[in-house]
Amino acid sequence: MIQQDAFEAESQAMQPQPFLIAVADGSIARFLELPGPGKAIRPSAIASLVQEHDPSRSIASDRPGRSFESATPTRHAVEPKSDPHDFEKSRFAAEVGRTLNEALRADRRLRLVLVAAPVFLGRLRKAIAPQLRPRIHAELAKDLVHETNARLPRHLSEVLPVG
């Protein structure tokens, strides 16, 4: 049994290390893979995720409340304590995180590359399971979700051995 484990570890070390690349923003997540150094990036088998965000007037059902100013009879609208779009983006980051966690657990060789705008990148980082965070190979704080697959290697070359 020990010899077999050593053989498996050696054969895994000889195989090129694949990368899973998540390119996301607050409403779209695309998944790509890089089979190994010098290879071409290709679409992953993981389906893209898309979440439509309704306008704030549809998400928040009530109009904002009104309050009186303390010194005069003037009234002001009360802003909501949380932004409905912000909440939806956090939920979407959690969904993307679940997808990435499943992929990382399914293939122990995968290394993860996160590409997202800075704020959403922070949300994604938090959504990755703590025990899987060491498998994050690189992060790129750019919003490239609408960039074509052909143009992505130009941006990713600073963090990946792209061919």
mmCIF file of the C-alpha atoms, coordinates in Angstrom:
data_MODEL
# 
_entry.id   MODEL 
# 
loop_
_atom_site.group_PDB 
_atom_site.id 
_atom_site.type_symbol 
_atom_site.label_atom_id 
_atom_site.label_alt_id 
_atom_site.label_comp_id 
_atom_site.label_asym_id 
_atom_site.label_entity_id 
_atom_site.label_seq_id 
_atom_site.pdbx_PDB_ins_code 
_atom_site.Cartn_x 
_atom_site.Cartn_y 
_atom_site.Cartn_z 
_atom_site.occupancy 
_atom_site.B_iso_or_equiv 
_atom_site.pdbx_formal_charge 
_atom_site.auth_seq_id 
_atom_site.auth_comp_id 
_atom_site.auth_asym_id 
_atom_site.auth_atom_id 
_atom_site.pdbx_PDB_model_num 
ATOM 1   C CA . MET A 1 1   ? 0.000   0.000  0.000   1.00 0.00 ? 1   MET A CA 1 
ATOM 2   C CA . ILE A 1 2   ? 2.804   2.411  0.861   1.00 0.00 ? 2   ILE A CA 1 
ATOM 3   C CA . GLN A 1 3   ? 4.573   1.659  -2.433  1.00 0.00 ? 3   GLN A CA 1 
ATOM 4   C CA . GLN A 1 4   ? 1.369   2.332  -4.369  1.00 0.00 ? 4   GLN A CA 1 
ATOM 5   C CA . ASP A 1 5   ? 0.861   5.700  -2.590  1.00 0.00 ? 5   ASP A CA 1 
ATOM 6   C CA . ALA A 1 6   ? 4.460   6.649  -3.361  1.00 0.00 ? 6   ALA A CA 1 
ATOM 7   C CA . PHE A 1 7   ? 3.966   5.627  -7.004  1.00 0.00 ? 7   PHE A CA 1 
ATOM 8   C CA . GLU A 1 8   ? 0.765   7.704  -7.254  1.00 0.00 ? 8   GLU A CA 1 
ATOM 9   C CA . ALA A 1 9   ? 2.495   10.715 -5.705  1.00 0.00 ? 9   ALA A CA 1 
ATOM 10  C CA . GLU A 1 10  ? 5.417   10.374 -8.131  1.00 0.00 ? 10  GLU A CA 1 
ATOM 11  C CA . SER A 1 11  ? 3.146   10.017 -11.160 1.00 0.00 ? 11  SER A CA 1 
ATOM 12  C CA . GLN A 1 12  ? 1.144   13.069 -10.077 1.00 0.00 ? 12  GLN A CA 1 
ATOM 13  C CA . ALA A 1 13  ? 4.375   15.050 -9.699  1.00 0.00 ? 13  ALA A CA 1 
ATOM 14  C CA . MET A 1 14  ? 5.334   14.135 -13.275 1.00 0.00 ? 14  MET A CA 1 
ATOM 15  C CA . GLN A 1 15  ? 2.007   15.258 -14.760 1.00 0.00 ? 15  GLN A CA 1 
ATOM 16  C CA . PRO A 1 16  ? 1.614   18.924 -15.646 1.00 0.00 ? 16  PRO A CA 1 
ATOM 17  C CA . GLN A 1 17  ? -0.351  20.796 -13.029 1.00 0.00 ? 17  GLN A CA 1 
ATOM 18  C CA . PRO A 1 18  ? -3.729  21.954 -14.377 1.00 0.00 ? 18  PRO A CA 1 
ATOM 19  C CA . PHE A 1 19  ? -5.178  25.329 -13.482 1.00 0.00 ? 19  PHE A CA 1 
ATOM 20  C CA . LEU A 1 20  ? -8.838  26.270 -13.081 1.00 0.00 ? 20  LEU A CA 1 
ATOM 21  C CA . ILE A 1 21  ? -9.383  29.934 -13.955 1.00 0.00 ? 21  ILE A CA 1 
ATOM 22  C CA . ALA A 1 22  ? -12.469 31.711 -12.642 1.00 0.00 ? 22  ALA A CA 1 
ATOM 23  C CA . VAL A 1 23  ? -13.211 35.012 -14.397 1.00 0.00 ? 23  VAL A CA 1 
ATOM 24  C CA . ALA A 1 24  ? -16.085 36.720 -12.624 1.00 0.00 ? 24  ALA A CA 1 
ATOM 25  C CA . ASP A 1 25  ? -17.885 39.900 -11.717 1.00 0.00 ? 25  ASP A CA 1 
ATOM 26  C CA . GLY A 1 26  ? -21.029 40.537 -9.676  1.00 0.00 ? 26  GLY A CA 1 
ATOM 27  C CA . SER A 1 27  ? -23.331 38.769 -12.136 1.00 0.00 ? 27  SER A CA 1 
ATOM 28  C CA . ILE A 1 28  ? -21.284 36.541 -14.486 1.00 0.00 ? 28  ILE A CA 1 
ATOM 29  C CA . ALA A 1 29  ? -18.737 33.808 -13.806 1.00 0.00 ? 29  ALA A CA 1 
ATOM 30  C CA . ARG A 1 30  ? -16.847 32.002 -16.572 1.00 0.00 ? 30  ARG A CA 1 
ATOM 31  C CA . PHE A 1 31  ? -14.599 29.025 -15.939 1.00 0.00 ? 31  PHE A CA 1 
ATOM 32  C CA . LEU A 1 32  ? -11.579 28.187 -18.052 1.00 0.00 ? 32  LEU A CA 1 
ATOM 33  C CA . GLU A 1 33  ? -8.766  25.702 -17.706 1.00 0.00 ? 33  GLU A CA 1 
ATOM 34  C CA . LEU A 1 34  ? -5.100  25.627 -18.496 1.00 0.00 ? 34  LEU A CA 1 
ATOM 35  C CA . PRO A 1 35  ? -3.973  21.973 -18.760 1.00 0.00 ? 35  PRO A CA 1 
ATOM 36  C CA . GLY A 1 36  ? -0.348  22.824 -18.040 1.00 0.00 ? 36  GLY A CA 1 
ATOM 37  C CA . PRO A 1 37  ? 2.516   25.267 -18.615 1.00 0.00 ? 37  PRO A CA 1 
ATOM 38  C CA . GLY A 1 38  ? 2.804   26.464 -22.203 1.00 0.00 ? 38  GLY A CA 1 
ATOM 39  C CA . LYS A 1 39  ? -0.601  25.057 -23.188 1.00 0.00 ? 39  LYS A CA 1 
ATOM 40  C CA . ALA A 1 40  ? -3.555  27.027 -24.512 1.00 0.00 ? 40  ALA A CA 1 
ATOM 41  C CA . ILE A 1 41  ? -6.404  28.182 -22.300 1.00 0.00 ? 41  ILE A CA 1 
ATOM 42  C CA . ARG A 1 42  ? -9.684  26.456 -23.103 1.00 0.00 ? 42  ARG A CA 1 
ATOM 43  C CA . PRO A 1 43  ? -13.245 26.555 -21.751 1.00 0.00 ? 43  PRO A CA 1 
ATOM 44  C CA . SER A 1 44  ? -13.812 24.352 -18.726 1.00 0.00 ? 44  SER A CA 1 
ATOM 45  C CA . ALA A 1 45  ? -16.467 21.665 -18.425 1.00 0.00 ? 45  ALA A CA 1 
ATOM 46  C CA . ILE A 1 46  ? -17.952 23.746 -15.595 1.00 0.00 ? 46  ILE A CA 1 
ATOM 47  C CA . ALA A 1 47  ? -20.904 25.718 -16.911 1.00 0.00 ? 47  ALA A CA 1 
ATOM 48  C CA . SER A 1 48  ? -20.821 29.502 -16.683 1.00 0.00 ? 48  SER A CA 1 
ATOM 49  C CA . LEU A 1 49  ? -22.984 31.098 -14.023 1.00 0.00 ? 49  LEU A CA 1 
ATOM 50  C CA . VAL A 1 50  ? -25.152 34.129 -14.732 1.00 0.00 ? 50  VAL A CA 1 
ATOM 51  C CA . GLN A 1 51  ? -27.303 36.008 -12.275 1.00 0.00 ? 51  GLN A CA 1 
ATOM 52  C CA . GLU A 1 52  ? -29.629 38.737 -13.470 1.00 0.00 ? 52  GLU A CA 1 
ATOM 53  C CA . HIS A 1 53  ? -29.904 41.690 -11.096 1.00 0.00 ? 53  HIS A CA 1 
ATOM 54  C CA . ASP A 1 54  ? -33.255 43.425 -11.095 1.00 0.00 ? 54  ASP A CA 1 
ATOM 55  C CA . PRO A 1 55  ? -33.386 47.193 -10.683 1.00 0.00 ? 55  PRO A CA 1 
ATOM 56  C CA . SER A 1 56  ? -33.306 48.402 -7.082  1.00 0.00 ? 56  SER A CA 1 
ATOM 57  C CA . ARG A 1 57  ? -36.948 49.490 -7.333  1.00 0.00 ? 57  ARG A CA 1 
ATOM 58  C CA . SER A 1 58  ? -37.881 45.837 -7.973  1.00 0.00 ? 58  SER A CA 1 
ATOM 59  C CA . ILE A 1 59  ? -35.618 44.347 -5.301  1.00 0.00 ? 59  ILE A CA 1 
ATOM 60  C CA . ALA A 1 60  ? -36.604 46.718 -2.508  1.00 0.00 ? 60  ALA A CA 1 
ATOM 61  C CA . SER A 1 61  ? -40.384 46.538 -2.435  1.00 0.00 ? 61  SER A CA 1 
ATOM 62  C CA . ASP A 1 62  ? -41.086 49.560 -0.240  1.00 0.00 ? 62  ASP A CA 1 
ATOM 63  C CA . ARG A 1 63  ? -40.318 53.180 -0.796  1.00 0.00 ? 63  ARG A CA 1 
ATOM 64  C CA . PRO A 1 64  ? -37.754 54.604 1.623   1.00 0.00 ? 64  PRO A CA 1 
ATOM 65  C CA . GLY A 1 65  ? -39.217 55.920 4.862   1.00 0.00 ? 65  GLY A CA 1 
ATOM 66  C CA . ARG A 1 66  ? -39.329 59.583 5.829   1.00 0.00 ? 66  ARG A CA 1 
ATOM 67  C CA . SER A 1 67  ? -38.029 61.244 8.943   1.00 0.00 ? 67  SER A CA 1 
ATOM 68  C CA . PHE A 1 68  ? -38.371 64.712 10.478  1.00 0.00 ? 68  PHE A CA 1 
ATOM 69  C CA . GLU A 1 69  ? -35.397 66.937 11.048  1.00 0.00 ? 69  GLU A CA 1 
ATOM 70  C CA . SER A 1 70  ? -34.969 67.568 14.769  1.00 0.00 ? 70  SER A CA 1 
ATOM 71  C CA . ALA A 1 71  ? -34.961 71.383 14.645  1.00 0.00 ? 71  ALA A CA 1 
ATOM 72  C CA . THR A 1 72  ? -37.459 72.079 11.856  1.00 0.00 ? 72  THR A CA 1 
ATOM 73  C CA . PRO A 1 73  ? -40.560 70.436 10.369  1.00 0.00 ? 73  PRO A CA 1 
ATOM 74  C CA . THR A 1 74  ? -38.547 69.475 7.264   1.00 0.00 ? 74  THR A CA 1 
ATOM 75  C CA . ARG A 1 75  ? -38.788 65.834 6.221   1.00 0.00 ? 75  ARG A CA 1 
ATOM 76  C CA . HIS A 1 76  ? -36.097 63.741 4.557   1.00 0.00 ? 76  HIS A CA 1 
ATOM 77  C CA . ALA A 1 77  ? -36.048 60.355 2.885   1.00 0.00 ? 77  ALA A CA 1 
ATOM 78  C CA . VAL A 1 78  ? -34.324 57.654 4.882   1.00 0.00 ? 78  VAL A CA 1 
ATOM 79  C CA . GLU A 1 79  ? -31.816 55.646 2.871   1.00 0.00 ? 79  GLU A CA 1 
ATOM 80  C CA . PRO A 1 80  ? -31.933 51.874 3.298   1.00 0.00 ? 80  PRO A CA 1 
ATOM 81  C CA . LYS A 1 81  ? -29.216 50.434 5.567   1.00 0.00 ? 81  LYS A CA 1 
ATOM 82  C CA . SER A 1 82  ? -28.063 47.979 2.919   1.00 0.00 ? 82  SER A CA 1 
ATOM 83  C CA . ASP A 1 83  ? -27.801 48.072 -0.841  1.00 0.00 ? 83  ASP A CA 1 
ATOM 84  C CA . PRO A 1 84  ? -29.966 45.349 -2.438  1.00 0.00 ? 84  PRO A CA 1 
ATOM 85  C CA . HIS A 1 85  ? -27.514 44.990 -5.360  1.00 0.00 ? 85  HIS A CA 1 
ATOM 86  C CA . ASP A 1 86  ? -24.626 44.568 -2.943  1.00 0.00 ? 86  ASP A CA 1 
ATOM 87  C CA . PHE A 1 87  ? -26.515 41.792 -1.178  1.00 0.00 ? 87  PHE A CA 1 
ATOM 88  C CA . GLU A 1 88  ? -27.236 40.035 -4.500  1.00 0.00 ? 88  GLU A CA 1 
ATOM 89  C CA . LYS A 1 89  ? -23.566 40.240 -5.505  1.00 0.00 ? 89  LYS A CA 1 
ATOM 90  C CA . SER A 1 90  ? -22.552 38.681 -2.176  1.00 0.00 ? 90  SER A CA 1 
ATOM 91  C CA . ARG A 1 91  ? -25.007 35.834 -2.749  1.00 0.00 ? 91  ARG A CA 1 
ATOM 92  C CA . PHE A 1 92  ? -23.618 35.324 -6.248  1.00 0.00 ? 92  PHE A CA 1 
ATOM 93  C CA . ALA A 1 93  ? -20.044 35.231 -4.896  1.00 0.00 ? 93  ALA A CA 1 
ATOM 94  C CA . ALA A 1 94  ? -21.138 32.503 -2.468  1.00 0.00 ? 94  ALA A CA 1 
ATOM 95  C CA . GLU A 1 95  ? -22.636 30.513 -5.367  1.00 0.00 ? 95  GLU A CA 1 
ATOM 96  C CA . VAL A 1 96  ? -19.434 30.861 -7.411  1.00 0.00 ? 96  VAL A CA 1 
ATOM 97  C CA . GLY A 1 97  ? -17.453 29.834 -4.321  1.00 0.00 ? 97  GLY A CA 1 
ATOM 98  C CA . ARG A 1 98  ? -19.536 26.662 -3.928  1.00 0.00 ? 98  ARG A CA 1 
ATOM 99  C CA . THR A 1 99  ? -18.873 25.771 -7.568  1.00 0.00 ? 99  THR A CA 1 
ATOM 100 C CA . LEU A 1 100 ? -15.133 26.333 -7.151  1.00 0.00 ? 100 LEU A CA 1 
ATOM 101 C CA . ASN A 1 101 ? -15.025 24.370 -3.882  1.00 0.00 ? 101 ASN A CA 1 
ATOM 102 C CA . GLU A 1 102 ? -16.702 21.395 -5.575  1.00 0.00 ? 102 GLU A CA 1 
ATOM 103 C CA . ALA A 1 103 ? -14.246 21.497 -8.489  1.00 0.00 ? 103 ALA A CA 1 
ATOM 104 C CA . LEU A 1 104 ? -11.219 21.700 -6.184  1.00 0.00 ? 104 LEU A CA 1 
ATOM 105 C CA . ARG A 1 105 ? -12.472 18.809 -4.082  1.00 0.00 ? 105 ARG A CA 1 
ATOM 106 C CA . ALA A 1 106 ? -13.143 16.695 -7.194  1.00 0.00 ? 106 ALA A CA 1 
ATOM 107 C CA . ASP A 1 107 ? -9.605  17.111 -8.590  1.00 0.00 ? 107 ASP A CA 1 
ATOM 108 C CA . ARG A 1 108 ? -6.794  17.391 -6.048  1.00 0.00 ? 108 ARG A CA 1 
ATOM 109 C CA . ARG A 1 109 ? -4.278  18.455 -8.713  1.00 0.00 ? 109 ARG A CA 1 
ATOM 110 C CA . LEU A 1 110 ? -6.156  21.630 -9.675  1.00 0.00 ? 110 LEU A CA 1 
ATOM 111 C CA . ARG A 1 111 ? -4.705  24.995 -8.773  1.00 0.00 ? 111 ARG A CA 1 
ATOM 112 C CA . LEU A 1 112 ? -7.050  27.990 -8.792  1.00 0.00 ? 112 LEU A CA 1 
ATOM 113 C CA . VAL A 1 113 ? -6.641  31.374 -10.436 1.00 0.00 ? 113 VAL A CA 1 
ATOM 114 C CA . LEU A 1 114 ? -9.189  34.044 -9.497  1.00 0.00 ? 114 LEU A CA 1 
ATOM 115 C CA . VAL A 1 115 ? -9.773  36.967 -11.872 1.00 0.00 ? 115 VAL A CA 1 
ATOM 116 C CA . ALA A 1 116 ? -12.276 39.605 -10.776 1.00 0.00 ? 116 ALA A CA 1 
ATOM 117 C CA . ALA A 1 117 ? -12.691 43.278 -10.007 1.00 0.00 ? 117 ALA A CA 1 
ATOM 118 C CA . PRO A 1 118 ? -11.100 44.092 -6.605  1.00 0.00 ? 118 PRO A CA 1 
ATOM 119 C CA . VAL A 1 119 ? -14.298 44.194 -4.519  1.00 0.00 ? 119 VAL A CA 1 
ATOM 120 C CA . PHE A 1 120 ? -15.724 41.010 -6.029  1.00 0.00 ? 120 PHE A CA 1 
ATOM 121 C CA . LEU A 1 121 ? -12.312 39.331 -5.740  1.00 0.00 ? 121 LEU A CA 1 
ATOM 122 C CA . GLY A 1 122 ? -12.471 39.859 -1.981  1.00 0.00 ? 122 GLY A CA 1 
ATOM 123 C CA . ARG A 1 123 ? -15.917 38.272 -1.874  1.00 0.00 ? 123 ARG A CA 1 
ATOM 124 C CA . LEU A 1 124 ? -14.702 35.288 -3.912  1.00 0.00 ? 124 LEU A CA 1 
ATOM 125 C CA . ARG A 1 125 ? -11.688 34.806 -1.675  1.00 0.00 ? 125 ARG A CA 1 
ATOM 126 C CA . LYS A 1 126 ? -13.990 34.601 1.358   1.00 0.00 ? 126 LYS A CA 1 
ATOM 127 C CA . ALA A 1 127 ? -16.259 32.111 -0.447  1.00 0.00 ? 127 ALA A CA 1 
ATOM 128 C CA . ILE A 1 128 ? -13.433 29.587 -0.941  1.00 0.00 ? 128 ILE A CA 1 
ATOM 129 C CA . ALA A 1 129 ? -13.348 26.989 1.837   1.00 0.00 ? 129 ALA A CA 1 
ATOM 130 C CA . PRO A 1 130 ? -10.473 27.714 4.271   1.00 0.00 ? 130 PRO A CA 1 
ATOM 131 C CA . GLN A 1 131 ? -8.873  24.298 3.708   1.00 0.00 ? 131 GLN A CA 1 
ATOM 132 C CA . LEU A 1 132 ? -8.858  24.918 -0.075  1.00 0.00 ? 132 LEU A CA 1 
ATOM 133 C CA . ARG A 1 133 ? -7.430  28.461 0.019   1.00 0.00 ? 133 ARG A CA 1 
ATOM 134 C CA . PRO A 1 134 ? -3.810  27.230 -0.157  1.00 0.00 ? 134 PRO A CA 1 
ATOM 135 C CA . ARG A 1 135 ? -4.650  25.939 -3.651  1.00 0.00 ? 135 ARG A CA 1 
ATOM 136 C CA . ILE A 1 136 ? -5.210  29.481 -4.923  1.00 0.00 ? 136 ILE A CA 1 
ATOM 137 C CA . HIS A 1 137 ? -2.241  29.908 -7.258  1.00 0.00 ? 137 HIS A CA 1 
ATOM 138 C CA . ALA A 1 138 ? -2.843  33.544 -8.180  1.00 0.00 ? 138 ALA A CA 1 
ATOM 139 C CA . GLU A 1 139 ? -5.320  36.402 -8.107  1.00 0.00 ? 139 GLU A CA 1 
ATOM 140 C CA . LEU A 1 140 ? -5.729  39.097 -10.710 1.00 0.00 ? 140 LEU A CA 1 
ATOM 141 C CA . ALA A 1 141 ? -7.708  42.173 -9.664  1.00 0.00 ? 141 ALA A CA 1 
ATOM 142 C CA . LYS A 1 142 ? -9.137  43.052 -13.088 1.00 0.00 ? 142 LYS A CA 1 
ATOM 143 C CA . ASP A 1 143 ? -12.666 42.908 -14.455 1.00 0.00 ? 143 ASP A CA 1 
ATOM 144 C CA . LEU A 1 144 ? -12.112 40.719 -17.531 1.00 0.00 ? 144 LEU A CA 1 
ATOM 145 C CA . VAL A 1 145 ? -15.452 38.910 -17.641 1.00 0.00 ? 145 VAL A CA 1 
ATOM 146 C CA . HIS A 1 146 ? -16.358 40.461 -21.002 1.00 0.00 ? 146 HIS A CA 1 
ATOM 147 C CA . GLU A 1 147 ? -12.910 39.854 -22.500 1.00 0.00 ? 147 GLU A CA 1 
ATOM 148 C CA . THR A 1 148 ? -12.818 37.190 -25.211 1.00 0.00 ? 148 THR A CA 1 
ATOM 149 C CA . ASN A 1 149 ? -11.082 33.861 -24.570 1.00 0.00 ? 149 ASN A CA 1 
ATOM 150 C CA . ALA A 1 150 ? -8.587  34.724 -27.306 1.00 0.00 ? 150 ALA A CA 1 
ATOM 151 C CA . ARG A 1 151 ? -7.505  37.921 -25.529 1.00 0.00 ? 151 ARG A CA 1 
ATOM 152 C CA . LEU A 1 152 ? -7.398  36.548 -21.967 1.00 0.00 ? 152 LEU A CA 1 
ATOM 153 C CA . PRO A 1 153 ? -3.884  35.017 -22.207 1.00 0.00 ? 153 PRO A CA 1 
ATOM 154 C CA . ARG A 1 154 ? -2.448  38.511 -22.685 1.00 0.00 ? 154 ARG A CA 1 
ATOM 155 C CA . HIS A 1 155 ? -3.801  39.494 -19.259 1.00 0.00 ? 155 HIS A CA 1 
ATOM 156 C CA . LEU A 1 156 ? -3.114  36.172 -17.558 1.00 0.00 ? 156 LEU A CA 1 
ATOM 157 C CA . SER A 1 157 ? 0.503   35.935 -18.691 1.00 0.00 ? 157 SER A CA 1 
ATOM 158 C CA . GLU A 1 158 ? 1.569   37.934 -15.614 1.00 0.00 ? 158 GLU A CA 1 
ATOM 159 C CA . VAL A 1 159 ? 0.268   35.191 -13.261 1.00 0.00 ? 159 VAL A CA 1 
ATOM 160 C CA . LEU A 1 160 ? 0.269   31.995 -15.387 1.00 0.00 ? 160 LEU A CA 1 
ATOM 161 C CA . PRO A 1 161 ? 2.621   30.142 -17.745 1.00 0.00 ? 161 PRO A CA 1 
ATOM 162 C CA . VAL A 1 162 ? 0.284   30.651 -20.708 1.00 0.00 ? 162 VAL A CA 1 
ATOM 163 C CA . GLY A 1 163 ? 1.269   29.367 -24.165 1.00 0.00 ? 163 GLY A CA 1 
# 
